[in-house]
Amino acid sequence: MEDLSQSTLIWLRMVRFVQNSNQLSNDHLRQFGLTVAQFEALAHIRNFEPITQSALAEGLTVSGGGISRMLARLETEGLISREQDWKTKHISLTDKGRELLERAFPSQLEQQSSLFDESLSEDEKVQLHALMKKLYDTSRKRGGSSRE
């Protein structure tokens, strides 16, 4: 660790934070029968429905095979519906999926916010947000990402 630059140490800390945060979210979302990936998919579908499978995969940065398996499971559980229009599948939430997301969403937001509320002052949160935005904008310029 002595040979690592400050930038590398920051990157490693961010990776570990995201891993821990995702684990905490998976533990929290288990009460709703969801994983973080499924929660994010349902939230993305709600925001852009009806959405195509390829647009959903791009929005979530998931491989085509990975998104197919996840959607098959969500469809089996009655949380989404897929309608085929020639070569394109359009995905929407079912009433059951919408109801589940309405219950899980505020709880998940509270769980995530509490991590920051426990650790950071309001000024630190503002500062961290500005720094993360700066890093994100730089990464978008390098990678040409269209994600927000």
Coordinates of C-alpha atoms in Angstrom, one line a residue:
M1 CA 0.0 0.0 0.0
E2 CA 3.0 2.3 0.4
D3 CA 3.5 2.6 -3.3
L4 CA -0.1 3.6 -4.1
S5 CA -0.8 7.2 -5.0
Q6 CA -3.5 9.2 -3.2
S7 CA -5.6 9.0 -6.3
T8 CA -5.4 5.2 -6.3
L9 CA -6.2 5.0 -2.6
I10 CA -9.3 7.2 -3.2
W11 CA -10.4 5.0 -6.0
L12 CA -10.0 1.8 -3.8
R13 CA -11.9 3.5 -1.0
M14 CA -14.7 4.4 -3.4
V15 CA -14.9 0.8 -4.8
R16 CA -15.0 -0.6 -1.3
F17 CA -17.7 1.9 -0.3
V18 CA -19.9 0.9 -3.3
Q19 CA -19.4 -2.8 -2.5
N20 CA -20.4 -2.2 1.1
S21 CA -23.3 0.0 0.2
N22 CA -24.6 -2.6 -2.3
Q23 CA -24.4 -5.3 0.3
L24 CA -26.3 -3.2 2.8
S25 CA -28.9 -2.5 0.2
N26 CA -29.2 -6.1 -0.7
D27 CA -29.7 -6.9 3.0
H28 CA -32.3 -4.1 3.3
L29 CA -34.2 -5.0 0.1
R30 CA -34.4 -8.7 1.0
Q31 CA -37.5 -7.8 3.0
F32 CA -39.2 -6.8 -0.3
G33 CA -37.8 -9.9 -2.1
L34 CA -35.5 -7.8 -4.3
T35 CA -31.8 -7.4 -5.0
V36 CA -30.2 -4.1 -5.7
A37 CA -30.0 -4.9 -9.4
Q38 CA -33.7 -5.8 -9.5
F39 CA -34.7 -2.7 -7.5
E40 CA -32.7 -0.5 -10.0
A41 CA -34.3 -2.3 -13.0
L42 CA -37.8 -1.7 -11.6
A43 CA -37.1 1.9 -10.8
H44 CA -35.6 2.5 -14.3
I45 CA -38.6 0.8 -16.0
R46 CA -40.9 3.0 -13.9
N47 CA -39.1 6.2 -15.0
F48 CA -39.0 5.3 -18.7
E49 CA -41.8 2.9 -19.4
P50 CA -42.5 1.5 -21.8
I51 CA -38.8 0.9 -22.3
T52 CA -37.1 -1.5 -24.7
Q53 CA -34.9 -4.2 -23.4
S54 CA -31.8 -2.8 -25.0
A55 CA -32.4 0.7 -23.6
L56 CA -32.9 -0.8 -20.2
A57 CA -29.6 -2.8 -20.5
E58 CA -27.8 0.4 -21.6
G59 CA -29.4 2.4 -18.8
L60 CA -28.3 -0.1 -16.2
T61 CA -25.0 -1.0 -17.8
V62 CA -25.9 -4.7 -17.8
S63 CA -25.0 -7.2 -20.5
G64 CA -27.7 -8.4 -22.9
G65 CA -27.6 -11.9 -21.3
G66 CA -27.7 -10.5 -17.8
I67 CA -30.7 -8.3 -18.4
S68 CA -32.5 -11.2 -20.1
R69 CA -32.1 -13.4 -17.1
M70 CA -33.1 -10.7 -14.7
L71 CA -36.2 -9.7 -16.7
A72 CA -37.3 -13.4 -17.1
R73 CA -37.3 -13.6 -13.3
L74 CA -39.1 -10.3 -12.8
E75 CA -41.7 -11.4 -15.3
T76 CA -42.1 -14.8 -13.7
E77 CA -42.7 -13.0 -10.4
G78 CA -45.4 -10.9 -12.1
L79 CA -43.6 -7.6 -11.5
I80 CA -43.1 -6.6 -15.2
S81 CA -44.7 -7.4 -18.5
R82 CA -42.9 -7.6 -21.9
E83 CA -44.8 -7.0 -25.1
Q84 CA -43.1 -8.1 -28.4
D85 CA -43.5 -5.6 -31.3
W86 CA -41.8 -7.3 -34.2
K87 CA -38.2 -7.4 -33.1
T88 CA -38.5 -5.1 -30.1
K89 CA -39.7 -6.0 -26.6
H90 CA -41.3 -3.2 -24.6
I91 CA -41.2 -3.5 -20.9
S92 CA -43.6 -2.1 -18.4
L93 CA -44.4 -2.5 -14.7
T94 CA -47.4 -4.6 -13.8
D95 CA -49.7 -3.4 -11.0
K96 CA -47.9 -5.8 -8.7
G97 CA -44.5 -4.4 -9.7
R98 CA -45.7 -0.8 -9.3
E99 CA -47.1 -1.6 -5.8
L100 CA -43.9 -3.3 -4.7
L101 CA -41.7 -0.4 -5.9
E102 CA -44.0 2.1 -4.2
R103 CA -43.3 0.3 -0.9
A104 CA -39.6 -0.4 -1.5
F105 CA -38.5 2.9 -2.9
P106 CA -39.0 5.2 0.1
S107 CA -37.5 2.6 2.4
Q108 CA -34.5 2.1 0.2
L109 CA -33.9 5.9 -0.1
E110 CA -34.1 6.2 3.7
Q111 CA -31.6 3.3 4.1
Q112 CA -29.2 4.9 1.7
S113 CA -29.5 8.4 3.1
S114 CA -28.9 7.2 6.6
L115 CA -25.4 6.1 5.6
F116 CA -24.5 9.7 4.7
D117 CA -26.5 11.3 7.5
E118 CA -24.7 9.2 10.1
S119 CA -21.2 10.0 8.7
L120 CA -21.3 13.5 7.2
S121 CA -22.3 17.0 8.2
E122 CA -24.5 19.0 5.8
D123 CA -21.4 20.9 4.6
E124 CA -19.5 17.7 4.0
K125 CA -22.4 16.3 2.0
V126 CA -22.5 19.4 -0.2
Q127 CA -18.7 19.2 -0.7
L128 CA -18.8 15.4 -1.4
H129 CA -21.6 15.9 -3.9
A130 CA -19.6 18.6 -5.7
L131 CA -16.5 16.4 -5.8
M132 CA -18.3 13.3 -7.0
K133 CA -20.0 15.4 -9.7
K134 CA -16.6 16.7 -10.8
L135 CA -15.2 13.1 -11.1
Y136 CA -18.4 11.8 -12.8
D137 CA -18.3 14.6 -15.4
T138 CA -14.6 13.8 -16.1
S139 CA -15.4 10.1 -16.5
R140 CA -18.3 10.9 -18.8
K141 CA -16.0 13.0 -21.0
R142 CA -13.5 10.1 -21.2
G143 CA -16.0 7.4 -21.8
G144 CA -18.7 9.2 -23.8
S145 CA -21.4 7.9 -21.4
S146 CA -24.9 9.3 -21.9
R147 CA -26.0 8.2 -18.3
E148 CA -27.1 10.8 -15.8

